[in-house]
Structure formats: structure tokens, C-alpha cells
XYZ file of C-alpha atoms in Angstrom:
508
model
C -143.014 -50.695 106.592
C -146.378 -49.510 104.781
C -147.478 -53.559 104.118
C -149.615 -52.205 101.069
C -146.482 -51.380 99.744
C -144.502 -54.130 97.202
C -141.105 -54.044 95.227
C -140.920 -54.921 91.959
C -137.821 -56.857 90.461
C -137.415 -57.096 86.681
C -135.335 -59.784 84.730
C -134.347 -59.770 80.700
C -133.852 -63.871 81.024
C -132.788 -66.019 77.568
C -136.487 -66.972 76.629
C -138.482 -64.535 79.309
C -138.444 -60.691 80.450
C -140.295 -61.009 83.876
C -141.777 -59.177 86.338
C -142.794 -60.036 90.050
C -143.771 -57.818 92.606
C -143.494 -58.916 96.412
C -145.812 -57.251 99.181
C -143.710 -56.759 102.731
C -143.897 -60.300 103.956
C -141.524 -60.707 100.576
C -144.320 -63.109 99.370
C -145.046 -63.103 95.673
C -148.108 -61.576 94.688
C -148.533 -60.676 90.801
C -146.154 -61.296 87.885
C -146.006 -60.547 83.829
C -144.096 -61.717 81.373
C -142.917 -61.571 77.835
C -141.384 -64.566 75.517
C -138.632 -63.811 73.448
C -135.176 -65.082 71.774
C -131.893 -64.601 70.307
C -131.594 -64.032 66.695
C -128.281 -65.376 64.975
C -127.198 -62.372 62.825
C -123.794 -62.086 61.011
C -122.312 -65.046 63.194
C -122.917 -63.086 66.488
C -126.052 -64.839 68.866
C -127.912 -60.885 69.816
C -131.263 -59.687 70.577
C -132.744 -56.351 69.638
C -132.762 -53.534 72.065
C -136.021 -52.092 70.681
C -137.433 -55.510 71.777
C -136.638 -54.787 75.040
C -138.802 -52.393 75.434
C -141.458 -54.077 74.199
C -141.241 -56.971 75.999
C -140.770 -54.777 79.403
C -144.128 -52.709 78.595
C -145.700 -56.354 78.240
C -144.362 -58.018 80.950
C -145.303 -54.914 83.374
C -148.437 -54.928 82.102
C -149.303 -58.155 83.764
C -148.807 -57.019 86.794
C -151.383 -55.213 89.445
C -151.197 -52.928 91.466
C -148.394 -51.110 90.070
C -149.557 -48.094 91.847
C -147.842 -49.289 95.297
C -144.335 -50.215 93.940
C -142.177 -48.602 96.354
C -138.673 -50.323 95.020
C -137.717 -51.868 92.030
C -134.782 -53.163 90.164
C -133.245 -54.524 86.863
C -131.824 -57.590 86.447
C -130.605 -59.943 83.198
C -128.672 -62.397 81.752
C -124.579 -61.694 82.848
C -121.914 -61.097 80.493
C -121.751 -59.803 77.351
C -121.315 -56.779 75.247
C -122.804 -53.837 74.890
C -121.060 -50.560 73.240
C -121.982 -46.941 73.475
C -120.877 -43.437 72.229
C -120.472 -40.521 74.213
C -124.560 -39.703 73.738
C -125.449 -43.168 74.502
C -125.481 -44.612 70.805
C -125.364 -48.127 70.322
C -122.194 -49.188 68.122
C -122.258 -52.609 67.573
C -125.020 -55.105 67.604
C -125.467 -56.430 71.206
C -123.442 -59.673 71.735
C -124.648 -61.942 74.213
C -123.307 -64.227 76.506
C -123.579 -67.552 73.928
C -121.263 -66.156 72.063
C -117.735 -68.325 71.831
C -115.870 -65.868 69.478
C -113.613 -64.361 72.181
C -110.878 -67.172 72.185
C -107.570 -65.454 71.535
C -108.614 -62.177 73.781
C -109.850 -64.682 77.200
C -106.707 -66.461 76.589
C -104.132 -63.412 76.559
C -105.457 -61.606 79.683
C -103.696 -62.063 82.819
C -103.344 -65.101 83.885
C -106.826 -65.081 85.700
C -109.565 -67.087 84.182
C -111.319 -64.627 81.839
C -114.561 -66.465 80.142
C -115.443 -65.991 76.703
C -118.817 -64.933 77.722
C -117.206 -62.024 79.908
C -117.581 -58.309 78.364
C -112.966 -57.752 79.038
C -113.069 -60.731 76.621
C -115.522 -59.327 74.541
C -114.154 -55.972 74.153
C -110.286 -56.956 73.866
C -111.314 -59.506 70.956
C -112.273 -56.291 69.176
C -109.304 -54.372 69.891
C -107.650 -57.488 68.519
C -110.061 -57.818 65.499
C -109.801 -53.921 64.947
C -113.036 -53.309 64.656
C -114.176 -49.699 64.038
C -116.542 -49.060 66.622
C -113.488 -49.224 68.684
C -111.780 -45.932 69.105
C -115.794 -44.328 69.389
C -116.703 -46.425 72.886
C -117.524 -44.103 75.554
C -119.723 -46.836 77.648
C -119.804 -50.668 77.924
C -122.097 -52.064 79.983
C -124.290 -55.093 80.341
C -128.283 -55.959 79.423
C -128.935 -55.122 83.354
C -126.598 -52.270 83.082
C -128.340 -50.374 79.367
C -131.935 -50.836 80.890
C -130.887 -49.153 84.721
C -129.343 -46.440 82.995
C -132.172 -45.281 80.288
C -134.428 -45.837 83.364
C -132.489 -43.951 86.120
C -129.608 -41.489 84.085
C -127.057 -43.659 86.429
C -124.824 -45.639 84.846
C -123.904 -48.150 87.363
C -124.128 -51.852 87.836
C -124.258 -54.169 91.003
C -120.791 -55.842 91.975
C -122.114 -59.485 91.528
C -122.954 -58.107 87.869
C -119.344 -56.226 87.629
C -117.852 -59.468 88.323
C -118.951 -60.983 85.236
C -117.476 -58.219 83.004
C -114.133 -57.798 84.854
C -112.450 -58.856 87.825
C -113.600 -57.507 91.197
C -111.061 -56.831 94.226
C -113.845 -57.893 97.123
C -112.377 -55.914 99.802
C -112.788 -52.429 97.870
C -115.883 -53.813 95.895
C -114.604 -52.276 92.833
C -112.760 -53.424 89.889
C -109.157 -54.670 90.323
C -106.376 -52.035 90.060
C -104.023 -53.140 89.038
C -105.611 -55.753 85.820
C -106.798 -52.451 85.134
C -103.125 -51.111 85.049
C -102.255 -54.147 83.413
C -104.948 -54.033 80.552
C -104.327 -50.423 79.649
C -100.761 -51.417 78.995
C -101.411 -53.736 76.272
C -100.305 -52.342 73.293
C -103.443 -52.142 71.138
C -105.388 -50.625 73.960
C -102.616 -48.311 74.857
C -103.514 -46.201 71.456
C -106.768 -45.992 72.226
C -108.211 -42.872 72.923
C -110.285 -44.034 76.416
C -108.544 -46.251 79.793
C -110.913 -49.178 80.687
C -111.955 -47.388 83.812
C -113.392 -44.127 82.043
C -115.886 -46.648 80.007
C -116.703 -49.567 82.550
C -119.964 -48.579 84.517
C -119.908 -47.783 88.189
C -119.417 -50.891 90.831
C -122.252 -50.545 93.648
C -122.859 -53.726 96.401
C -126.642 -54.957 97.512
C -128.417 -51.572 99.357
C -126.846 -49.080 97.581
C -128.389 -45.927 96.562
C -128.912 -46.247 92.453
C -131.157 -43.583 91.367
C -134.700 -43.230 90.761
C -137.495 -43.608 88.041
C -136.954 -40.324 85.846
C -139.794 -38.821 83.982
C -137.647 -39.785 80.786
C -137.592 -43.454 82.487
C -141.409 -43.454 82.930
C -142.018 -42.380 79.539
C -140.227 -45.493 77.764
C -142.617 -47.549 79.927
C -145.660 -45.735 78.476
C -145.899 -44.058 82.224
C -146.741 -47.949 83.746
C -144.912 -46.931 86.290
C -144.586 -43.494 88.411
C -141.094 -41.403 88.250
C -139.724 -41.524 91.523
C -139.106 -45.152 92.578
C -136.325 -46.098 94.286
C -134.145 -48.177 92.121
C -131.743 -51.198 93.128
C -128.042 -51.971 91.802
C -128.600 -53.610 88.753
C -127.782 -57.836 89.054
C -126.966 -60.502 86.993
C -128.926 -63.605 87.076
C -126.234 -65.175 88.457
C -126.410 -62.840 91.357
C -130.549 -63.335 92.064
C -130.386 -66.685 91.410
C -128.231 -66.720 94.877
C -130.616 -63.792 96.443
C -133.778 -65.764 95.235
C -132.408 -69.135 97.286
C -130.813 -67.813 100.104
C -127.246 -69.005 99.139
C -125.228 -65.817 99.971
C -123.456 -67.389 102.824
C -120.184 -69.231 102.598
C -120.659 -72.629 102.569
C -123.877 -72.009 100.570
C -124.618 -72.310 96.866
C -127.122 -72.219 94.350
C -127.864 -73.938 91.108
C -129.974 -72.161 88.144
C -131.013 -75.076 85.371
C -132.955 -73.584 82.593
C -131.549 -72.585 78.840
C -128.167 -72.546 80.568
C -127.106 -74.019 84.264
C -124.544 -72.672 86.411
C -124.564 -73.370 89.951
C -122.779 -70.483 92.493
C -120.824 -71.388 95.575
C -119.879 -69.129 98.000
C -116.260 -69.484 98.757
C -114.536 -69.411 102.672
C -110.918 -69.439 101.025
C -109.126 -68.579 97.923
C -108.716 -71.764 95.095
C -105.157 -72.921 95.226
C -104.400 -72.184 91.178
C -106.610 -70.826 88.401
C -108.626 -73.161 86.408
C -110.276 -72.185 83.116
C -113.334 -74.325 84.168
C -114.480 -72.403 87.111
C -115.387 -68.333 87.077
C -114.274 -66.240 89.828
C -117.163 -63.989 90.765
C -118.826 -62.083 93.768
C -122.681 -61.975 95.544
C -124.665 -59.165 95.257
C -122.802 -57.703 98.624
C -119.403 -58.570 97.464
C -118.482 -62.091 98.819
C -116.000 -64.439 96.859
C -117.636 -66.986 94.936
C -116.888 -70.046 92.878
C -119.207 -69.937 89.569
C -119.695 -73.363 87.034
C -121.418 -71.881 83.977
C -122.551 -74.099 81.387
C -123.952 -72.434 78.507
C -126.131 -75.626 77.171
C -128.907 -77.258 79.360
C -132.424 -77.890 78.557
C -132.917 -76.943 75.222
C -132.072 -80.008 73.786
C -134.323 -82.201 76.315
C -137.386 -79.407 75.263
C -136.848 -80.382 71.636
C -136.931 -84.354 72.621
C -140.060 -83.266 74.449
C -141.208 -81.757 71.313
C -141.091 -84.504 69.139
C -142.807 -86.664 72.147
C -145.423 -84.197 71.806
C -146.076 -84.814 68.101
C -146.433 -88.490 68.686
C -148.723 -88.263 71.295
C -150.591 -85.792 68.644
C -150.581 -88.615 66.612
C -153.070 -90.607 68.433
C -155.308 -87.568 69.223
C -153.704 -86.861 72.920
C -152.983 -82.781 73.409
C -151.161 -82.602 76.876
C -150.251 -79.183 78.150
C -146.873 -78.209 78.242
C -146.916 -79.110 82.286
C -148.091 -82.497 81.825
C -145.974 -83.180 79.222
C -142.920 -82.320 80.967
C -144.061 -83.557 84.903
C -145.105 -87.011 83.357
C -141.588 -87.113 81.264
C -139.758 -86.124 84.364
C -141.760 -88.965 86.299
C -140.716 -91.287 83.840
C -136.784 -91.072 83.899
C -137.269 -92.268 87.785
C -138.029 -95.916 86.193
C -135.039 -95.800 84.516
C -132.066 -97.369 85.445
C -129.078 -95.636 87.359
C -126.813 -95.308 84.714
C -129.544 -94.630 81.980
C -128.830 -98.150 80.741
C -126.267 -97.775 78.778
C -127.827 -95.247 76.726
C -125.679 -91.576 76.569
C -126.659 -88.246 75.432
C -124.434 -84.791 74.533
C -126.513 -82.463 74.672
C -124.498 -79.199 72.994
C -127.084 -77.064 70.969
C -124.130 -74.338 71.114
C -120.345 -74.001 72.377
C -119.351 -75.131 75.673
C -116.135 -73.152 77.557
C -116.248 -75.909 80.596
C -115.100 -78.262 77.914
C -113.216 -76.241 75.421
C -115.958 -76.473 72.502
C -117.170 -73.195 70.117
C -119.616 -75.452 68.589
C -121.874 -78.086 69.689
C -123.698 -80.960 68.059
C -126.396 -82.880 69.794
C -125.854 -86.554 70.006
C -127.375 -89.822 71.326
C -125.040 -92.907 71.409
C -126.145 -96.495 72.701
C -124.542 -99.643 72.177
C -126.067 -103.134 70.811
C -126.738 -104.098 74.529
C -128.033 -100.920 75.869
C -131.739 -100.929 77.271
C -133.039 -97.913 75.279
C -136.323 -96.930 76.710
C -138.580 -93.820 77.591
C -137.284 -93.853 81.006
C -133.409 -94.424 80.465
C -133.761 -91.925 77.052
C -134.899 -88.899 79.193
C -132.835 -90.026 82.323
C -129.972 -89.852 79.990
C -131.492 -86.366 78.687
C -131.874 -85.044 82.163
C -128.034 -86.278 83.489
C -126.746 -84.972 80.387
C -128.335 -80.986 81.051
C -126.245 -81.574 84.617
C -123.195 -83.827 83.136
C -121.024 -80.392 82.280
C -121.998 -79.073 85.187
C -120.845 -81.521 87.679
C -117.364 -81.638 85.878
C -116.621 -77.995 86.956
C -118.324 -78.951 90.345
C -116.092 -82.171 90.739
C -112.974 -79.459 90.448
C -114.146 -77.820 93.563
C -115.112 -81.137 95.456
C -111.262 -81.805 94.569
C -110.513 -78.397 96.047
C -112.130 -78.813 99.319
C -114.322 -76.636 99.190
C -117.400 -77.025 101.304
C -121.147 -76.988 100.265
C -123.266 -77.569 103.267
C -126.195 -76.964 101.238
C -127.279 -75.747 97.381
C -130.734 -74.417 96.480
C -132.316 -75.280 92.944
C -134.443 -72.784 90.731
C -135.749 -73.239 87.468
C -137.336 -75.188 85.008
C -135.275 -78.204 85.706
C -136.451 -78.184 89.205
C -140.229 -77.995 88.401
C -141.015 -81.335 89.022
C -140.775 -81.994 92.090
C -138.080 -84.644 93.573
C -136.660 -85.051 90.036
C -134.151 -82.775 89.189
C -133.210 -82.139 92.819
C -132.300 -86.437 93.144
C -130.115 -86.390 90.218
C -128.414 -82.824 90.843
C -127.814 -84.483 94.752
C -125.630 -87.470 93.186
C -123.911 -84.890 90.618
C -122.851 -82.762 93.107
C -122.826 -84.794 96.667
C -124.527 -82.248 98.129
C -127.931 -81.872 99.820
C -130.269 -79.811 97.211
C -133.346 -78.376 98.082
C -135.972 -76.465 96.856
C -138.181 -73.411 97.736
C -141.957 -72.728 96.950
C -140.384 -69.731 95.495
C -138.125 -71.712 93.045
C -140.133 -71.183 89.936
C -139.893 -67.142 90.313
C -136.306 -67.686 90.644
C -134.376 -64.672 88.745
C -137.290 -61.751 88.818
C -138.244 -62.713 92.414
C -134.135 -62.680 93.904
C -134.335 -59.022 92.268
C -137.611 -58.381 94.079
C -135.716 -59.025 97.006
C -132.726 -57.072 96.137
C -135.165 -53.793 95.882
C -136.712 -54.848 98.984
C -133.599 -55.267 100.399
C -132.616 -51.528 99.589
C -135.604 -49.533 100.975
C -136.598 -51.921 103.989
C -133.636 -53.026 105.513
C -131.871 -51.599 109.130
C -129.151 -49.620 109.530
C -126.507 -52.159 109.625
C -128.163 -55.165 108.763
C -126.050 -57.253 105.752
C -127.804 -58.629 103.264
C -127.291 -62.121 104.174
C -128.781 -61.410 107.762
C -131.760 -59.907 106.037
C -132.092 -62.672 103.955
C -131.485 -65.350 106.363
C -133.789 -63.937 109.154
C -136.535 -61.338 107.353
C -136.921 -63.805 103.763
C -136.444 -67.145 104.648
C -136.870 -67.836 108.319
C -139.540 -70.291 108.008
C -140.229 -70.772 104.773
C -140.956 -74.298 103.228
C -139.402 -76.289 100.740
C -137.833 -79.266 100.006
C -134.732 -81.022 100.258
C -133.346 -84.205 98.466
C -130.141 -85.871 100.201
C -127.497 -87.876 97.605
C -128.443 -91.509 97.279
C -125.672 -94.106 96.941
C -127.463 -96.027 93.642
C -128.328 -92.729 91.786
C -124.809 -91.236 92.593
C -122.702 -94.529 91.414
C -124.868 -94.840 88.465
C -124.623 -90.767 87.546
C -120.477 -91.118 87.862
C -120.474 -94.729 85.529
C -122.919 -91.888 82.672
C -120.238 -89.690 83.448
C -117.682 -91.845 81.975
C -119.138 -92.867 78.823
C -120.160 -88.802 78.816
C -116.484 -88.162 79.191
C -115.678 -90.351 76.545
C -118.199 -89.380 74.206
C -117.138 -85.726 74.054
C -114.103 -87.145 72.253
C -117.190 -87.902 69.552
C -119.059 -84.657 70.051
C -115.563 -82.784 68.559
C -115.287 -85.076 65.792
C -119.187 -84.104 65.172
C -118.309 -80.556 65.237
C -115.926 -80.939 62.558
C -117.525 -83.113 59.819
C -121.150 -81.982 60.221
């Protein structure tokens, strides 16, 4: 391998489009980036493809030495809905994965857990609502999926991406026949004029030949790049998230806190039943996996840390956004185990773990509850994990073993912080990398490193395991008895106070 060489991974994340490029001791070694966010238009949570370009040429633009990418790929957030005609026309506004309209379609298909977020639900929910795009689709596809094909001409997606928009058989790593069968025998898809499988975008695993820059490709990027790269299967974030941790093993898992949190755990058996709670899904190379998505997490503490900020502004102090946030972290470790008494929902939006379209943030504390700082933003902290560790306590029921899961994201920045309290969520061992901060763009680095540099033969958790990550530093924070028995007695006032957060919903 040419060691001037790097690969290039690209993600479309909730707040960020990022790029990192790795050099070939997959070390990062220059990044770019772009801030964006979803507009609420019509009652549907979208962004606008034109930004998307824009924000790509930006984020690109930070990085160097674009000259010696040798591999790239596309990844973004999972799920969705995206709708095309037969020249590659967008139909309907893009709907994005925070959208919990898809109730009565998720609930009629097969008897397999089908998420609202998921593009089946997505698309069936407009069979069901007739709407008239319908009958003109000629391509669905995800975020990952639209920007691989306008960059390459191929419209194909990786199989830990397919997984999230419909059920993957992992020993053909391709779509399930026969919930194909079975959805293009419902009667109001049965008069359409397409089958599912003429309109869902090609299933590729981790290594696969996906195309290549074309000159058309090049030219949306303003020619920042060269025509001719090697390109990736497009991922989810779900599916980098694992790459970027090393959690592609059974027995493994990994846990992205940011906007949203969902933690992936790589399964060595089948569940026993189906539970709405828990997504079945795949790793970039096809393996079974348990997924716990949780579409509200830190946006409510950022708020809380927003107001802070003003009131420090009020005595002349101007922290940076680090400090802020480190010395708030820092703070919720003097706070007692169970936050004191003091509870905190923490639903900006809908939640599907516990059954809610809408959300409400709340904060609750009784006459003899110790509110301070440190128990306010412990509370805010165990309440960004609290849905999370419900849909983890189903698989701790299950037996299903986690020898280890990795943290990435902002939640993790501070060191020690995040990782103790996700340790007594989940009883599990959680560490973190140097890497964890690239999370996303970096695990899709690897995935384009992983398709032009690997052996003949080698799997991709054998690359990881041995090319990646042998060696590497990081961190790891063990469950502690106090924090864990103080997280379960939040857990039951949370539990309790979602009974409130419904009643919310309704009256305000």
C-alpha cells in the first residue's frame, strides 16, 4: 500500500456533513465539516437536497490533500424516505428518520418489528394515505443511498444500510424473499404499477465493488475531487458507528450518543419472540444484530447548557462551548447516585422505544429532593441514556451477551463521564477510543479503506480487529455497584414519570 495514499469517508449526520480522510496506518489526518438541520415543513421533519450539496462542497473543502484519496465512501443518517421517478426526480419532500407518522403501516407489516423510522414503513403509510407520488416511484433509497448514486451512476446501498429500510435474510445478504412476496400481496400495493424489488436499491456487504467517481460525480463537487475513485457500499451511521469502534464481532456492541443514541449489539443467536422495542438489523458484512434506537438524546441537555451559558454571560464569563460542556459534565460526578430525587424526560420529539409521536420535555422533583447543579445535569445526562437502557434491559433479559461496548460521540467527550453512567445502564464494560470523536465519518473511512486495501480473504472483522485496532489506546470504564443501584432507583421514577410525559403530550 502507497502510505501517501488516504481514504476518505463522508457522513450526512443530524447537525454535521463530515469528512475525514485516513492515511494507511488508518490514522486520522484532516477533516471538514458543514453545520446544518432539519426544517419542519408541512408536519414532515426533512432537509433540502440542494443543501446537501452545499454542505458536501464545504465540508470537502476542509480537507488537504485531496489529491491522494485513493477510496472513499458515503455514509448518513439510516432510515427514511426518499422517492424517485424513472429519471431520478425527486417526488416527495425527503422524510427523515424523526418522523413518527408511519403508525398504522409499521404496525400492519408482518409480524416482524418494522420501525416507524424504517423506509417499508415509510412507503406503505403512503400507499395507505394514497398519496400521488405513489404510482410514479421508480427508486427509493436512503440519504447514503441518493448521494452514492448521483456520485457513482450505481444505485446500490450497503447491507447494514438495507437493513434499516427492509428486512435482510443474512445468509443471502439480500432482502428477504419472501416479506417481499408477502408485501407485494397486500392489496393496495398489488395495483401498483412497480413490485418492491424493482424500486429498492441494490444490497452490497463491506468490500464490495460500488462504482467509481464519474466525471458527472466530480462536477457536483466543483471537481474537489478526481473522477475515478474507488467508491465503498454506502452505510448507515448505525453501521460506522460499529466499523468506527471495532464492535463487528458477536458479543461486541457499540453505542452512538449524540442528537439521537442507539447502541448496536452483535447477536450469536436469534431473540426468542419479536419485540417492538428492539430493531433487527445487520453489520456492514452482514452479521445479525440487535439495534436500541432512541430518537431523543442530547438536545435537550444542549438547551439546559444553553441557558447555563446565558447566566454565566450574565456576570461577564464567555466559556467556549468545550468548557462549558467538560466542566458541566465534571459537575454531575458530585451529584448523588440517583440524581437526588430530582427526574428529567427529556423528549424534544416522538419516542418508538416507548410508544410516544410527541414529546414534551419535563423536570419533576419533589419537596424533599436535593436540586442542585450536579444532581440537575446528572439527571440530564441519565435521562439522554434512560430510553436507551430500557430496550437494553430487554436483551440483558434475553441473554444475550455483551463482553464489551465502545462509545462515540458527543456524550462521550468528556472523558470518564458518559462512559461511568452508560456502564451502570447497561452492565457492561464501555470504553472509549482516541478515535471516538470522529466516530461516523471516520468508521466510513475505514469502510473505503477496507475495500481497496484489504487481502484476498480477509473479513472485515479480521481486518478490523488486527490491521485498525491492534494496539490502539483508549479507555475503558467497568459498572460500579453505587452508580448502577442509583441509575435503576432514576429509572423508576423515569418509568413512572412517562405516565406524566403522555399526559404532557396531550394538554400542552
Amino acid at each position: 500500500m502507497d502510505t501517501a495514499k488516504t481514504a476518505l469517508g463522508i457522513e450526512l449526520g443530524s447537525t454535521r456533513i463530515k469528512a475525514v480522510a485516513i492515511d494507511g496506518c488508518h490514522a486520522p489526518v484532516s477533516s471538514g465539516d458543514y453545520t446544518w438541520a432539519s426544517s419542519y415543513e408541512d408536519g414532515v421533519w426533512t432537509y433540502s437536497l440542494d443543501e446537501v450539496w452545499t454542505g458536501l462542497k464545504a465540508a470537502l473543502s476542509g480537507v488537504e490533500g485531496r489529491e491522494n484519496v485513493c477510496a472513499m465512501g458515503v455514509s448518513a443518517m439510516m432510515h427514511g424516505y426518499l422517492a424517485f421517478d424513472a429519471d431520478w426526480s425527486l417526488l416527495t419532500p425527503f422524510r427523515t428518520w424523526q418522523n413518527t407518522t408511519t403508525g398504522p403501516a409499521a404496525a400492519e407489516l408482518f409480524g416482524f418489528n418494522i420501525p416507524q423510522r424504517w423506509s417499508i414503513a415509510h412507503l406503505y403509510q403512503a400507499i395507505l394515505n394514497e398519496e400521488e407520488h405513489v404510482p410514479q416511484i421508480a427508486h427509493i433509497t436512503t440519504l447514503a443511498g441518493y448521494v452514492h448514486y448521483m456520485l457513482t451512476g450505481v444505485n446500490a446501498v450497503g447491507v447494514g444500510e438495507a437493513s434499516g429500510m427492509f428486512p435482510i435474510d443474512s445468509q443471502i445478504l439480500d432482502y428477504d424473499a419472501q416479506m417481499l412476496e408477502k408485501f407485494n400481496a397486500l392489496p393496495a400495493v398489488r395495483i401498483q404499477p412497480w413490485t418492491l424489488a424493482d424500486i429498492l436499491p441494490r444490497v452490497l456487504p463491506a468490500g464490495a465493488d460500488t462504482g467509481t467517481l464519474t466525471e458527472a460525480g466530480a462536477a457536483l463537487l466543483d471537481g474537489l475531487l478526481s473522477p475515478g475513485i474507488p467508491f465503498a457500499p454506502p452505510e448507515g451511521d448505525a453501521g460506522t458507528g460499529m466499523t468506527a469502534t471495532n464492535a463487528v464481532a458477536p458479543r461486541t456492541g457499540s453505542v452512538s450518543a449524540g442528537t439521537s443514541i442507539f447502541s448496536m449489539v452483535v447477536l450469536e443467536k436469534p431473540l426468542s419472540r419479536v419485540y417492538e422495542e428492539i430493531d433487527l438489523v445487520t453489520t456492514p458484512a452482514g452479521a445479525p444484530a440487535a439495534m436500541v434506537h432512541c430518537n431523543n438524546c442530547t438536545n435537550d441537555t444542549n438547551a439546559w447548557a444553553g441557558v447555563l451559558r446565558e447566566a454565566a454571560e450574565l456576570f461577564g464569563a464567555e466559556p467556549s462551548t468545550d468548557e462549558l460542556f467538560t466542566l458541566l459534565y465534571k459537575k454531575s460526578l458530585d451529584g448523588e447516585a440517583d440524581c437526588g430525587g430530582v427526574t428529567v424526560c427529556n423528549y424534544l420529539g416522538g419516542e418508538g422505544v416507548t410508544h410516544l409521536d410527541e414529546g414534551r420535555p419535563l423536570v419533576v422533583r419533589t419537596p424533599k429532593s436535593r436540586f442542585t447543579l450536579s444532581n440537575f445535569f446528572r439527571a440530564q445526562l441519565y435521562s439522554a441514556m434512560a430510553t436507551l437502557k430500557i430496550g437494553m434491559d430487554i436483551l440483558a433479559a434475553e441473554g444475550v451477551a455483551i463482553d464489551s461496548l465502545t462509545g462515540h460521540g458527543g456524550l462521550f467527550k468528556t472523558p470518564g463521564v458518559g462512559q461511568k453512567y452508560m456502564a451502570a445502564a447497561c452492565s457492561a464494560p464501555v470504553a472509549c477510543m482516541d478515535t471516538a470523536g470522529e466516530g461516523g465519518p471516520y468508521g466510513m473511512a475505514l469502510l473505503a479503506a477496507y475495500r481497496v486495501w484489504k487481502e484476498e480473504g480477509e473479513t472485515l472483522e479480521d481486518y478490523l480487529s488486527k490491521r485498525v485496532f491492534a494496539g490502539v489506546s483508549g479507555t475503558a470504564v467497568r459498572p460500579d455497584w453505587e452508580t448502577a443501584a442509583g441509575f435503576n432507583a432514576y429509572m423508576e421514577r423515569y418509568k413512572a414519570l412517562l405516565d406524566v410525559e403522555r399526559r404532557a403530550v396531550e394538554v400542552l
